[in-house]
mmCIF file with all atom_site columns, C-alpha atoms and ligand atoms in Angstrom:
data_model
loop_
_atom_site.group_PDB
_atom_site.id
_atom_site.type_symbol
_atom_site.label_atom_id
_atom_site.label_alt_id
_atom_site.label_comp_id
_atom_site.label_asym_id
_atom_site.label_entity_id
_atom_site.label_seq_id
_atom_site.pdbx_PDB_ins_code
_atom_site.Cartn_x
_atom_site.Cartn_y
_atom_site.Cartn_z
_atom_site.occupancy
_atom_site.B_iso_or_equiv
_atom_site.pdbx_formal_charge
_atom_site.auth_seq_id
_atom_site.auth_comp_id
_atom_site.auth_asym_id
_atom_site.auth_atom_id
_atom_site.pdbx_PDB_model_num
ATOM   1   C  CA  . MET K 1 1   ? 247.914 176.119 120.164 1.00 53.00 ? 1   MET K CA  1
ATOM   2   C  CA  . PRO K 1 2   ? 244.662 177.889 122.157 1.00 50.00 ? 2   PRO K CA  1
ATOM   3   C  CA  . PRO K 1 3   ? 241.493 175.469 122.591 1.00 52.00 ? 3   PRO K CA  1
ATOM   4   C  CA  . HIS K 1 4   ? 238.865 176.018 120.180 1.00 54.00 ? 4   HIS K CA  1
ATOM   5   C  CA  . GLY K 1 5   ? 236.590 177.502 123.302 1.00 49.00 ? 5   GLY K CA  1
ATOM   6   C  CA  . ARG K 1 6   ? 238.945 180.243 124.119 1.00 50.00 ? 6   ARG K CA  1
ATOM   7   C  CA  . GLU K 1 7   ? 239.103 181.486 120.302 1.00 49.00 ? 7   GLU K CA  1
ATOM   8   C  CA  . ALA K 1 8   ? 234.735 181.324 120.640 1.00 47.00 ? 8   ALA K CA  1
ATOM   9   C  CA  . THR K 1 9   ? 235.018 183.488 123.384 1.00 48.00 ? 9   THR K CA  1
ATOM   10  C  CA  . LEU K 1 10  ? 236.617 186.685 121.479 1.00 51.00 ? 10  LEU K CA  1
ATOM   11  C  CA  . LEU K 1 11  ? 233.962 186.734 119.249 1.00 49.00 ? 11  LEU K CA  1
ATOM   12  C  CA  . PRO K 1 12  ? 232.309 189.991 119.504 1.00 51.00 ? 12  PRO K CA  1
ATOM   13  C  CA  . PRO K 1 13  ? 228.267 189.371 120.245 1.00 50.00 ? 13  PRO K CA  1
ATOM   14  C  CA  . ASP K 1 14  ? 225.773 190.357 117.688 1.00 50.00 ? 14  ASP K CA  1
ATOM   15  C  CA  . HIS K 1 15  ? 224.253 193.127 119.201 1.00 50.00 ? 15  HIS K CA  1
ATOM   16  C  CA  . ASN K 1 16  ? 222.218 193.676 116.296 1.00 46.00 ? 16  ASN K CA  1
ATOM   17  C  CA  . GLN K 1 17  ? 220.389 190.620 115.668 1.00 47.00 ? 17  GLN K CA  1
ATOM   18  C  CA  . GLY K 1 18  ? 216.931 191.007 115.956 1.00 46.00 ? 18  GLY K CA  1
ATOM   19  C  CA  . ARG K 1 19  ? 216.895 194.811 115.965 1.00 44.00 ? 19  ARG K CA  1
ATOM   20  C  CA  . GLN K 1 20  ? 215.345 196.894 113.145 1.00 44.00 ? 20  GLN K CA  1
ATOM   21  C  CA  . PRO K 1 21  ? 216.137 200.810 113.314 1.00 44.00 ? 21  PRO K CA  1
ATOM   22  C  CA  . ASP K 1 22  ? 212.980 203.256 114.623 1.00 41.00 ? 22  ASP K CA  1
ATOM   23  C  CA  . SER K 1 23  ? 213.352 206.819 114.120 1.00 43.00 ? 23  SER K CA  1
ATOM   24  C  CA  . THR K 1 24  ? 210.084 207.404 116.406 1.00 52.00 ? 24  THR K CA  1
ATOM   25  C  CA  . ALA K 1 25  ? 211.442 207.762 120.232 1.00 61.00 ? 25  ALA K CA  1
ATOM   26  C  CA  . PHE K 1 26  ? 209.982 205.328 122.490 1.00 75.00 ? 26  PHE K CA  1
ATOM   27  C  CA  . MET K 1 27  ? 210.071 206.640 126.508 1.00 81.00 ? 27  MET K CA  1
ATOM   28  C  CA  . CYS K 1 28  ? 209.702 205.298 129.384 1.00 85.00 ? 28  CYS K CA  1
ATOM   29  C  CA  . PRO K 1 29  ? 206.532 206.220 131.278 1.00 82.00 ? 29  PRO K CA  1
ATOM   30  C  CA  . TYR K 1 30  ? 208.622 205.978 134.369 1.00 86.00 ? 30  TYR K CA  1
ATOM   31  C  CA  . CYS K 1 31  ? 211.936 207.565 134.086 1.00 92.00 ? 31  CYS K CA  1
ATOM   32  C  CA  . GLU K 1 32  ? 211.278 208.629 130.047 1.00 87.00 ? 32  GLU K CA  1
ATOM   33  C  CA  . ALA K 1 33  ? 214.552 207.265 129.506 1.00 89.00 ? 33  ALA K CA  1
ATOM   34  C  CA  . VAL K 1 34  ? 214.721 206.619 125.279 1.00 86.00 ? 34  VAL K CA  1
ATOM   35  C  CA  . LEU K 1 35  ? 214.231 203.491 125.217 1.00 83.00 ? 35  LEU K CA  1
ATOM   36  C  CA  . SER K 1 36  ? 216.729 201.355 123.015 1.00 80.00 ? 36  SER K CA  1
ATOM   37  C  CA  . ASN K 1 37  ? 214.299 198.566 122.149 1.00 78.00 ? 37  ASN K CA  1
ATOM   38  C  CA  . PRO K 1 38  ? 210.985 199.737 121.915 1.00 69.00 ? 38  PRO K CA  1
ATOM   39  C  CA  . GLY K 1 39  ? 209.283 195.729 122.659 1.00 74.00 ? 39  GLY K CA  1
ATOM   40  C  CA  . ALA K 1 40  ? 211.976 196.133 125.570 1.00 80.00 ? 40  ALA K CA  1
ATOM   41  C  CA  . ALA K 1 41  ? 210.277 193.516 129.077 1.00 82.00 ? 41  ALA K CA  1
ATOM   42  C  CA  . GLN K 1 42  ? 211.538 196.228 131.004 1.00 87.00 ? 42  GLN K CA  1
ATOM   43  C  CA  . CYS K 1 43  ? 212.962 199.765 130.978 1.00 89.00 ? 43  CYS K CA  1
ATOM   44  C  CA  . ASP K 1 44  ? 217.009 199.596 130.509 1.00 88.00 ? 44  ASP K CA  1
ATOM   45  C  CA  . SER K 1 45  ? 217.194 202.764 132.566 1.00 91.00 ? 45  SER K CA  1
ATOM   46  C  CA  . CYS K 1 46  ? 214.493 201.958 135.997 1.00 95.00 ? 46  CYS K CA  1
ATOM   47  C  CA  . LEU K 1 47  ? 214.229 198.423 135.510 1.00 92.00 ? 47  LEU K CA  1
ATOM   48  C  CA  . ARG K 1 48  ? 210.534 198.498 135.871 1.00 89.00 ? 48  ARG K CA  1
ATOM   49  C  CA  . PRO K 1 49  ? 208.554 196.041 133.715 1.00 84.00 ? 49  PRO K CA  1
ATOM   50  C  CA  . LEU K 1 50  ? 207.304 198.307 130.498 1.00 80.00 ? 50  LEU K CA  1
ATOM   51  C  CA  . PRO K 1 51  ? 204.122 198.377 129.102 1.00 71.00 ? 51  PRO K CA  1
ATOM   52  C  CA  . GLN K 1 52  ? 203.449 195.995 126.288 1.00 66.00 ? 52  GLN K CA  1
ATOM   53  C  CA  . LYS K 1 53  ? 202.131 196.146 122.632 1.00 62.00 ? 53  LYS K CA  1
ATOM   54  C  CA  . GLY K 1 54  ? 198.580 196.464 122.606 1.00 66.00 ? 54  GLY K CA  1
ATOM   55  C  CA  . THR K 1 55  ? 199.142 198.818 125.682 1.00 71.00 ? 55  THR K CA  1
ATOM   56  C  CA  . PRO K 1 56  ? 195.350 200.346 125.942 1.00 83.00 ? 56  PRO K CA  1
ATOM   57  C  CA  . VAL K 1 57  ? 194.508 204.095 125.046 1.00 91.00 ? 57  VAL K CA  1
ATOM   58  C  CA  . LEU K 1 58  ? 192.253 206.460 126.744 1.00 95.00 ? 58  LEU K CA  1
ATOM   59  C  CA  . ARG K 1 59  ? 189.971 208.563 124.855 1.00 96.00 ? 59  ARG K CA  1
ATOM   60  C  CA  . VAL K 1 60  ? 186.915 210.958 125.720 1.00 98.00 ? 60  VAL K CA  1
ATOM   61  C  CA  . MET K 1 61  ? 184.735 211.752 122.856 1.00 98.00 ? 61  MET K CA  1
ATOM   62  C  CA  . PHE K 1 62  ? 182.769 215.335 123.730 1.00 97.00 ? 62  PHE K CA  1
ATOM   63  C  CA  . PRO K 1 63  ? 180.798 217.250 120.954 1.00 96.00 ? 63  PRO K CA  1
ATOM   64  C  CA  . THR K 1 64  ? 183.720 219.479 120.878 1.00 96.00 ? 64  THR K CA  1
ATOM   65  C  CA  . GLY K 1 65  ? 186.158 217.674 120.445 1.00 96.00 ? 65  GLY K CA  1
ATOM   66  C  CA  . GLU K 1 66  ? 187.793 213.715 121.609 1.00 96.00 ? 66  GLU K CA  1
ATOM   67  C  CA  . LEU K 1 67  ? 190.196 213.595 124.074 1.00 97.00 ? 67  LEU K CA  1
ATOM   68  C  CA  . LYS K 1 68  ? 193.616 210.986 123.533 1.00 94.00 ? 68  LYS K CA  1
ATOM   69  C  CA  . VAL K 1 69  ? 195.270 210.058 126.879 1.00 95.00 ? 69  VAL K CA  1
ATOM   70  C  CA  . SER K 1 70  ? 198.784 207.431 126.762 1.00 91.00 ? 70  SER K CA  1
ATOM   71  C  CA  . VAL K 1 71  ? 200.174 205.524 129.132 1.00 88.00 ? 71  VAL K CA  1
ATOM   72  C  CA  . GLY K 1 72  ? 201.593 207.314 131.827 1.00 86.00 ? 72  GLY K CA  1
ATOM   73  C  CA  . GLN K 1 73  ? 200.098 210.600 130.418 1.00 91.00 ? 73  GLN K CA  1
ATOM   74  C  CA  . HIS K 1 74  ? 198.123 213.428 132.808 1.00 95.00 ? 74  HIS K CA  1
ATOM   75  C  CA  . LEU K 1 75  ? 195.909 215.411 130.571 1.00 97.00 ? 75  LEU K CA  1
ATOM   76  C  CA  . VAL K 1 76  ? 194.578 218.154 132.890 1.00 98.00 ? 76  VAL K CA  1
ATOM   77  C  CA  . ILE K 1 77  ? 190.957 218.920 131.550 1.00 98.00 ? 77  ILE K CA  1
ATOM   78  C  CA  . GLY K 1 78  ? 189.569 222.830 131.915 1.00 98.00 ? 78  GLY K CA  1
ATOM   79  C  CA  . ARG K 1 79  ? 188.871 225.960 130.353 1.00 97.00 ? 79  ARG K CA  1
ATOM   80  C  CA  . ASP K 1 80  ? 192.304 227.564 130.657 1.00 96.00 ? 80  ASP K CA  1
ATOM   81  C  CA  . ALA K 1 81  ? 194.857 227.281 127.876 1.00 96.00 ? 81  ALA K CA  1
ATOM   82  C  CA  . GLY K 1 82  ? 197.952 227.982 130.824 1.00 96.00 ? 82  GLY K CA  1
ATOM   83  C  CA  . GLN K 1 83  ? 196.665 225.208 132.589 1.00 96.00 ? 83  GLN K CA  1
ATOM   84  C  CA  . SER K 1 84  ? 194.578 222.438 129.789 1.00 97.00 ? 84  SER K CA  1
ATOM   85  C  CA  . PRO K 1 85  ? 196.201 221.725 126.610 1.00 96.00 ? 85  PRO K CA  1
ATOM   86  C  CA  . VAL K 1 86  ? 193.241 220.873 125.271 1.00 97.00 ? 86  VAL K CA  1
ATOM   87  C  CA  . ALA K 1 87  ? 191.503 223.875 126.182 1.00 97.00 ? 87  ALA K CA  1
ATOM   88  C  CA  . SER K 1 88  ? 190.046 224.896 123.334 1.00 97.00 ? 88  SER K CA  1
ATOM   89  C  CA  . THR K 1 89  ? 187.557 221.936 123.538 1.00 97.00 ? 89  THR K CA  1
ATOM   90  C  CA  . PHE K 1 90  ? 186.256 223.853 126.545 1.00 97.00 ? 90  PHE K CA  1
ATOM   91  C  CA  . THR K 1 91  ? 186.691 227.538 125.744 1.00 95.00 ? 91  THR K CA  1
ATOM   92  C  CA  . GLN K 1 92  ? 182.743 228.064 124.579 1.00 95.00 ? 92  GLN K CA  1
ATOM   93  C  CA  . TYR K 1 93  ? 181.620 225.902 128.040 1.00 97.00 ? 93  TYR K CA  1
ATOM   94  C  CA  . ASP K 1 94  ? 181.499 228.880 130.809 1.00 96.00 ? 94  ASP K CA  1
ATOM   95  C  CA  . ASN K 1 95  ? 180.883 226.583 133.065 1.00 97.00 ? 95  ASN K CA  1
ATOM   96  C  CA  . VAL K 1 96  ? 184.055 224.016 133.101 1.00 98.00 ? 96  VAL K CA  1
ATOM   97  C  CA  . SER K 1 97  ? 186.975 225.170 135.533 1.00 98.00 ? 97  SER K CA  1
ATOM   98  C  CA  . ARG K 1 98  ? 189.693 226.714 134.343 1.00 97.00 ? 98  ARG K CA  1
ATOM   99  C  CA  . ARG K 1 99  ? 191.418 223.815 135.602 1.00 97.00 ? 99  ARG K CA  1
ATOM   100 C  CA  . HIS K 1 100 ? 188.262 221.101 136.175 1.00 98.00 ? 100 HIS K CA  1
ATOM   101 C  CA  . SER K 1 101 ? 189.613 217.802 136.492 1.00 98.00 ? 101 SER K CA  1
ATOM   102 C  CA  . THR K 1 102 ? 192.758 215.220 135.492 1.00 98.00 ? 102 THR K CA  1
ATOM   103 C  CA  . VAL K 1 103 ? 192.275 211.552 133.396 1.00 98.00 ? 103 VAL K CA  1
ATOM   104 C  CA  . TRP K 1 104 ? 195.577 209.567 132.815 1.00 96.00 ? 104 TRP K CA  1
ATOM   105 C  CA  . LEU K 1 105 ? 195.969 206.106 132.296 1.00 93.00 ? 105 LEU K CA  1
ATOM   106 C  CA  . ASP K 1 106 ? 198.190 203.980 134.740 1.00 91.00 ? 106 ASP K CA  1
ATOM   107 C  CA  . PRO K 1 107 ? 200.533 201.516 133.466 1.00 84.00 ? 107 PRO K CA  1
ATOM   108 C  CA  . SER K 1 108 ? 198.751 198.626 134.229 1.00 84.00 ? 108 SER K CA  1
ATOM   109 C  CA  . GLY K 1 109 ? 196.203 199.821 132.052 1.00 86.00 ? 109 GLY K CA  1
ATOM   110 C  CA  . THR K 1 110 ? 193.368 201.318 134.248 1.00 92.00 ? 110 THR K CA  1
ATOM   111 C  CA  . ALA K 1 111 ? 192.153 204.987 133.229 1.00 96.00 ? 111 ALA K CA  1
ATOM   112 C  CA  . TRP K 1 112 ? 191.550 207.310 135.942 1.00 97.00 ? 112 TRP K CA  1
ATOM   113 C  CA  . VAL K 1 113 ? 189.933 210.771 136.777 1.00 98.00 ? 113 VAL K CA  1
ATOM   114 C  CA  . ARG K 1 114 ? 190.279 213.389 139.016 1.00 98.00 ? 114 ARG K CA  1
ATOM   115 C  CA  . ASP K 1 115 ? 188.252 216.559 139.824 1.00 98.00 ? 115 ASP K CA  1
ATOM   116 C  CA  . GLU K 1 116 ? 190.648 219.365 140.668 1.00 97.00 ? 116 GLU K CA  1
ATOM   117 C  CA  . GLY K 1 117 ? 188.071 221.333 142.914 1.00 97.00 ? 117 GLY K CA  1
ATOM   118 C  CA  . SER K 1 118 ? 185.800 222.430 140.476 1.00 98.00 ? 118 SER K CA  1
ATOM   119 C  CA  . THR K 1 119 ? 183.418 224.980 140.788 1.00 97.00 ? 119 THR K CA  1
ATOM   120 C  CA  . ASN K 1 120 ? 180.663 222.350 138.836 1.00 98.00 ? 120 ASN K CA  1
ATOM   121 C  CA  . GLY K 1 121 ? 181.754 219.494 139.425 1.00 98.00 ? 121 GLY K CA  1
ATOM   122 C  CA  . THR K 1 122 ? 183.150 216.064 137.799 1.00 98.00 ? 122 THR K CA  1
ATOM   123 C  CA  . PHE K 1 123 ? 180.858 213.303 137.564 1.00 98.00 ? 123 PHE K CA  1
ATOM   124 C  CA  . VAL K 1 124 ? 181.022 209.645 136.584 1.00 98.00 ? 124 VAL K CA  1
ATOM   125 C  CA  . ASN K 1 125 ? 177.480 208.037 135.182 1.00 98.00 ? 125 ASN K CA  1
ATOM   126 C  CA  . GLY K 1 126 ? 175.886 210.851 136.877 1.00 97.00 ? 126 GLY K CA  1
ATOM   127 C  CA  . GLU K 1 127 ? 177.720 210.693 140.425 1.00 97.00 ? 127 GLU K CA  1
ATOM   128 C  CA  . ARG K 1 128 ? 179.737 213.296 141.453 1.00 98.00 ? 128 ARG K CA  1
ATOM   129 C  CA  . LEU K 1 129 ? 182.860 212.793 142.637 1.00 98.00 ? 129 LEU K CA  1
ATOM   130 C  CA  . PRO K 1 130 ? 184.399 214.510 145.832 1.00 97.00 ? 130 PRO K CA  1
ATOM   131 C  CA  . ARG K 1 131 ? 187.255 217.103 145.231 1.00 96.00 ? 131 ARG K CA  1
ATOM   132 C  CA  . GLY K 1 132 ? 190.848 215.094 144.667 1.00 94.00 ? 132 GLY K CA  1
ATOM   133 C  CA  . VAL K 1 133 ? 189.697 211.591 144.922 1.00 95.00 ? 133 VAL K CA  1
ATOM   134 C  CA  . GLU K 1 134 ? 190.859 209.353 141.879 1.00 97.00 ? 134 GLU K CA  1
ATOM   135 C  CA  . ALA K 1 135 ? 187.734 207.165 140.445 1.00 98.00 ? 135 ALA K CA  1
ATOM   136 C  CA  . PRO K 1 136 ? 188.389 204.524 137.440 1.00 97.00 ? 136 PRO K CA  1
ATOM   137 C  CA  . LEU K 1 137 ? 187.106 205.107 134.256 1.00 97.00 ? 137 LEU K CA  1
ATOM   138 C  CA  . ARG K 1 138 ? 185.839 201.937 132.191 1.00 96.00 ? 138 ARG K CA  1
ATOM   139 C  CA  . ASP K 1 139 ? 184.912 201.792 128.197 1.00 96.00 ? 139 ASP K CA  1
ATOM   140 C  CA  . GLY K 1 140 ? 181.953 203.283 127.852 1.00 97.00 ? 140 GLY K CA  1
ATOM   141 C  CA  . ASP K 1 141 ? 181.687 205.353 131.165 1.00 98.00 ? 141 ASP K CA  1
ATOM   142 C  CA  . GLN K 1 142 ? 179.896 209.038 130.741 1.00 98.00 ? 142 GLN K CA  1
ATOM   143 C  CA  . LEU K 1 143 ? 183.104 211.591 131.862 1.00 98.00 ? 143 LEU K CA  1
ATOM   144 C  CA  . ARG K 1 144 ? 180.470 214.248 132.815 1.00 98.00 ? 144 ARG K CA  1
ATOM   145 C  CA  . LEU K 1 145 ? 182.366 217.946 133.837 1.00 98.00 ? 145 LEU K CA  1
ATOM   146 C  CA  . ALA K 1 146 ? 179.743 220.520 135.366 1.00 98.00 ? 146 ALA K CA  1
ATOM   147 C  CA  . ALA K 1 147 ? 175.579 220.519 134.164 1.00 96.00 ? 147 ALA K CA  1
ATOM   148 C  CA  . ASP K 1 148 ? 175.921 219.155 130.786 1.00 95.00 ? 148 ASP K CA  1
ATOM   149 C  CA  . VAL K 1 149 ? 179.246 218.892 128.994 1.00 98.00 ? 149 VAL K CA  1
ATOM   150 C  CA  . THR K 1 150 ? 179.543 215.207 129.112 1.00 98.00 ? 150 THR K CA  1
ATOM   151 C  CA  . GLY K 1 151 ? 182.086 212.910 127.329 1.00 98.00 ? 151 GLY K CA  1
ATOM   152 C  CA  . THR K 1 152 ? 182.179 208.652 126.612 1.00 98.00 ? 152 THR K CA  1
ATOM   153 C  CA  . VAL K 1 153 ? 185.000 207.361 127.613 1.00 98.00 ? 153 VAL K CA  1
ATOM   154 C  CA  . GLN K 1 154 ? 186.940 204.580 125.362 1.00 96.00 ? 154 GLN K CA  1
ATOM   155 C  CA  . LEU K 1 155 ? 189.333 202.298 126.427 1.00 92.00 ? 155 LEU K CA  1
ATOM   156 C  CA  . THR K 1 156 ? 190.932 200.383 123.614 1.00 84.00 ? 156 THR K CA  1
HETATM 157 ZN ZN1 . LIG S 2 .   ? 212.625 203.512 132.858 1.00 64.72 ? 201 LIG S ZN1 1
#
């Protein structure tokens, strides 16, 4: 007669406990593996810590449209549809460069902007960024492209 403890180890572990089916694929912002459990503290694949619930979203509200950037996403701002997915927001502005600047949100929740060598400059609260320099963006900052295309940063 086997000891009771041995029988217990033969029971299959309950993998599905506490999980709910989720049709929305959630990807690791680092390695882009699809996560089986979006609430996990770390990625199954690359083992890096994952952004937790309540992860901030960066929005920049321009008069002609709103840009929205999630953690891990880099958004190129510009007038050329081949370079920027939000080009339609800026086509009417001749002084915005074809590839003007990039905004992104890092996994710690800090938002950044970088001028991509634009002709007329990228400005944060009135200060022109040197080309290629990464500058943090905070909630309420004014992000200006060229002389007069101003968006308000919202970090929530
Ligand atoms: Zn990963």
